[in-house]
Amino acid sequence: MKAVEFSRFGDPDVLELVDLPDPHPGPGQVRIAVRAAGVNASDWKKRQGLMDEELPQTLGHEAAGIVDELGPDVTDVALGDRVFGVSADSGAQAELAVLDYYAPIPRSLGFADAAALPAAIETAARALDQLGVESGSTLLVSGASGSIGSAAVQLAVARGARVIGTGSPATHDFLRSLGAEAVAYGAGMAERVRALAPDGVDLALDVAGSGILPELIELAGGATHVVTLADFAGAEQYGVRFSRGDAGRALYVIDQIGELIESGRFVLPVGRTFPLSEVAEAHRVGEAGRVRGKLVLLVD
């Protein structure tokens, strides 16, 4: 099968499509003929040598496609089913991928839309769990208009929380459509939040990593009420929890998201798609940060 791989660290040009042996599923796993695979910031961080040291490396942890091989004891799906999910071992950006966690693709979604879901919804749900977001909570999401931020907004609203989301003025209509009260980020953000919530907020989630932790701590009444997904140094400096997947993943959300999507309570826009062969261009676009919405690779 063809798969994305790099054998040295560097710019996007180190990415190659190579021939690798076909993978096969183990107990509880399924193999899919991949139709779409998500692209995430972790992909270019790995390519740059900022996360893992081993070489060569394959890429991709989320994909959608058609089940073409079942692992032992798998009875909840059949050959030919459309599923999306997570591969614990990197390598989903390929013609074939083994999924460890999977669910049926919601009927209203295509493969690209489904492939955009797993990383964003798991990261968002994990952070909400770590914060303890529940019905009646007032949550501030800093950086609410991106894939993870918008997922966090919608999942929090589905839990019954009041959500205030920060973003540029151009994103405010979008944030309101998700159920958030929108405020502009930048200088004066805290005052704008207090205009909506005079006593501050119960909890705050930092998705943007823009050095905003002191303001979030003040608004939420303490560092223990704040979680960051993007500011590791700030988390250490201010005593804020940095959300990590190795502390336990919220993979249950993969099973639950279909109901929210089909009832019109969740949407995650795909910003742009690329053929698998153009993975290097996907990295360039992603690193430039000029596309709102998830980047997805398509496999013929």
Short mmCIF file of C-alpha atoms in Angstrom, two decimals, residues 88-235:
data_model
loop_
_atom_site.label_atom_id
_atom_site.label_comp_id
_atom_site.label_asym_id
_atom_site.label_seq_id
_atom_site.Cartn_x
_atom_site.Cartn_y
_atom_site.Cartn_z
CA ALA A 88 -3.32 4.15 18.01
CA ASP A 89 -0.25 3.62 15.84
CA SER A 90 0.54 6.50 13.50
CA GLY A 91 -0.03 5.53 9.90
CA ALA A 92 -3.61 6.45 8.97
CA GLN A 93 -2.48 8.70 6.11
CA ALA A 94 -2.30 5.71 3.78
CA GLU A 95 -4.37 3.56 1.47
CA LEU A 96 -5.09 1.13 4.32
CA ALA A 97 -5.30 1.78 8.07
CA VAL A 98 -6.05 -0.25 11.18
CA LEU A 99 -8.46 1.46 13.58
CA ASP A 100 -8.45 0.72 17.29
CA TYR A 101 -11.52 2.85 18.07
CA TYR A 102 -14.23 3.35 15.49
CA ALA A 103 -17.89 4.12 14.95
CA PRO A 104 -20.30 4.23 12.00
CA ILE A 105 -20.05 7.37 9.92
CA PRO A 106 -23.19 9.46 10.52
CA ARG A 107 -25.52 9.14 7.55
CA SER A 108 -25.37 12.85 6.74
CA LEU A 109 -21.55 12.94 6.48
CA GLY A 110 -19.13 12.11 3.72
CA PHE A 111 -15.73 10.57 4.28
CA ALA A 112 -13.86 13.89 4.49
CA ASP A 113 -16.24 15.29 7.12
CA ALA A 114 -15.96 12.11 9.18
CA ALA A 115 -12.17 12.00 9.00
CA ALA A 116 -12.05 15.54 10.39
CA LEU A 117 -13.75 14.52 13.62
CA PRO A 118 -11.72 12.18 15.88
CA ALA A 119 -8.75 14.29 17.00
CA ALA A 120 -10.75 17.48 17.46
CA ILE A 121 -13.64 15.94 19.36
CA GLU A 122 -11.44 13.74 21.58
CA THR A 123 -9.18 16.65 22.50
CA ALA A 124 -12.15 18.92 23.23
CA ALA A 125 -14.07 16.31 25.25
CA ARG A 126 -10.95 15.41 27.27
CA ALA A 127 -10.37 19.06 28.20
CA LEU A 128 -14.02 19.54 29.18
CA ASP A 129 -13.83 16.42 31.36
CA GLN A 130 -10.66 17.67 33.03
CA LEU A 131 -12.33 21.01 33.75
CA GLY A 132 -15.51 19.36 35.00
CA VAL A 133 -17.81 21.21 32.59
CA GLU A 134 -21.43 20.34 33.28
CA SER A 135 -24.93 21.74 33.05
CA GLY A 136 -25.00 25.21 34.61
CA SER A 137 -21.27 25.88 34.19
CA THR A 138 -20.14 29.11 32.56
CA LEU A 139 -17.15 28.27 30.36
CA LEU A 140 -14.81 30.68 28.58
CA VAL A 141 -13.10 29.22 25.49
CA SER A 142 -10.11 31.24 24.31
CA GLY A 143 -9.56 30.51 20.64
CA ALA A 144 -13.06 29.21 20.00
CA SER A 145 -13.27 29.37 16.21
CA GLY A 146 -10.75 26.68 15.23
CA SER A 147 -11.46 22.97 14.91
CA ILE A 148 -10.78 22.09 18.55
CA GLY A 149 -12.22 25.32 19.92
CA SER A 150 -15.46 25.02 18.00
CA ALA A 151 -15.75 21.37 19.01
CA ALA A 152 -15.30 22.38 22.65
CA VAL A 153 -17.98 25.06 22.32
CA GLN A 154 -20.54 22.66 20.89
CA LEU A 155 -19.79 19.79 23.26
CA ALA A 156 -20.02 22.16 26.23
CA VAL A 157 -23.34 23.57 24.98
CA ALA A 158 -24.61 20.00 24.59
CA ARG A 159 -23.74 19.42 28.26
CA GLY A 160 -25.90 22.41 29.21
CA ALA A 161 -23.10 24.91 29.84
CA ARG A 162 -23.15 28.60 29.04
CA VAL A 163 -20.21 29.27 26.71
CA ILE A 164 -18.38 32.51 25.98
CA GLY A 165 -15.98 32.16 23.07
CA THR A 166 -13.18 34.46 21.93
CA GLY A 167 -12.28 34.99 18.30
CA SER A 168 -11.70 37.66 15.70
CA PRO A 169 -14.76 39.77 14.81
CA ALA A 170 -14.99 37.91 11.50
CA THR A 171 -15.70 34.67 13.38
CA HIS A 172 -18.40 35.99 15.70
CA ASP A 173 -21.39 35.01 13.57
CA PHE A 174 -19.93 31.51 13.31
CA LEU A 175 -19.42 31.30 17.08
CA ARG A 176 -22.98 32.44 17.72
CA SER A 177 -24.24 29.78 15.33
CA LEU A 178 -22.53 27.19 17.56
CA GLY A 179 -24.30 28.48 20.65
CA ALA A 180 -21.55 30.67 22.12
CA GLU A 181 -21.59 34.30 23.17
CA ALA A 182 -18.79 35.86 21.14
CA VAL A 183 -16.17 38.35 22.31
CA ALA A 184 -13.11 39.69 20.52
CA TYR A 185 -9.69 38.55 21.67
CA GLY A 186 -6.80 40.93 22.24
CA ALA A 187 -6.39 43.94 24.51
CA GLY A 188 -9.45 44.49 26.69
CA MET A 189 -10.68 40.90 26.36
CA ALA A 190 -11.20 40.47 30.10
CA GLU A 191 -13.34 43.61 30.29
CA ARG A 192 -15.45 42.40 27.37
CA VAL A 193 -15.97 39.05 29.07
CA ARG A 194 -16.98 40.77 32.30
CA ALA A 195 -19.54 42.81 30.38
CA LEU A 196 -21.26 39.49 29.70
CA ALA A 197 -20.39 37.80 33.01
CA PRO A 198 -19.79 40.47 35.68
CA ASP A 199 -18.72 37.92 38.29
CA GLY A 200 -16.35 36.17 35.91
CA VAL A 201 -16.66 32.60 34.65
CA ASP A 202 -16.58 29.23 36.36
CA LEU A 203 -14.04 27.61 34.05
CA ALA A 204 -11.74 28.55 31.18
CA LEU A 205 -10.15 26.60 28.34
CA ASP A 206 -7.13 27.96 26.46
CA VAL A 207 -7.04 26.56 22.94
CA ALA A 208 -5.08 29.37 21.27
CA GLY A 209 -1.95 29.46 23.46
CA SER A 210 -1.61 33.21 22.98
CA GLY A 211 -0.20 34.08 26.40
CA ILE A 212 -3.66 34.70 27.83
CA LEU A 213 -3.41 32.44 30.90
CA PRO A 214 -3.12 35.23 33.53
CA GLU A 215 -6.36 36.79 32.28
CA LEU A 216 -8.10 33.41 32.20
CA ILE A 217 -6.96 32.63 35.75
CA GLU A 218 -8.31 35.97 36.97
CA LEU A 219 -11.64 35.53 35.18
CA ALA A 220 -12.09 31.93 36.37
CA GLY A 221 -11.07 32.59 39.96
CA GLY A 222 -7.90 30.54 40.09
CA ALA A 223 -5.47 28.36 38.16
CA THR A 224 -7.30 25.16 39.10
CA HIS A 225 -10.27 26.33 37.05
CA VAL A 226 -8.22 26.65 33.85
CA VAL A 227 -6.94 24.07 31.36
CA THR A 228 -4.68 24.83 28.42
CA LEU A 229 -4.21 22.79 25.27
CA ALA A 230 -1.54 24.98 23.75
CA ASP A 231 0.69 26.75 26.31
CA PHE A 232 2.97 24.25 28.03
CA ALA A 233 5.42 26.86 29.32
CA GLY A 234 2.60 29.04 30.63
CA ALA A 235 0.98 26.07 32.32
#
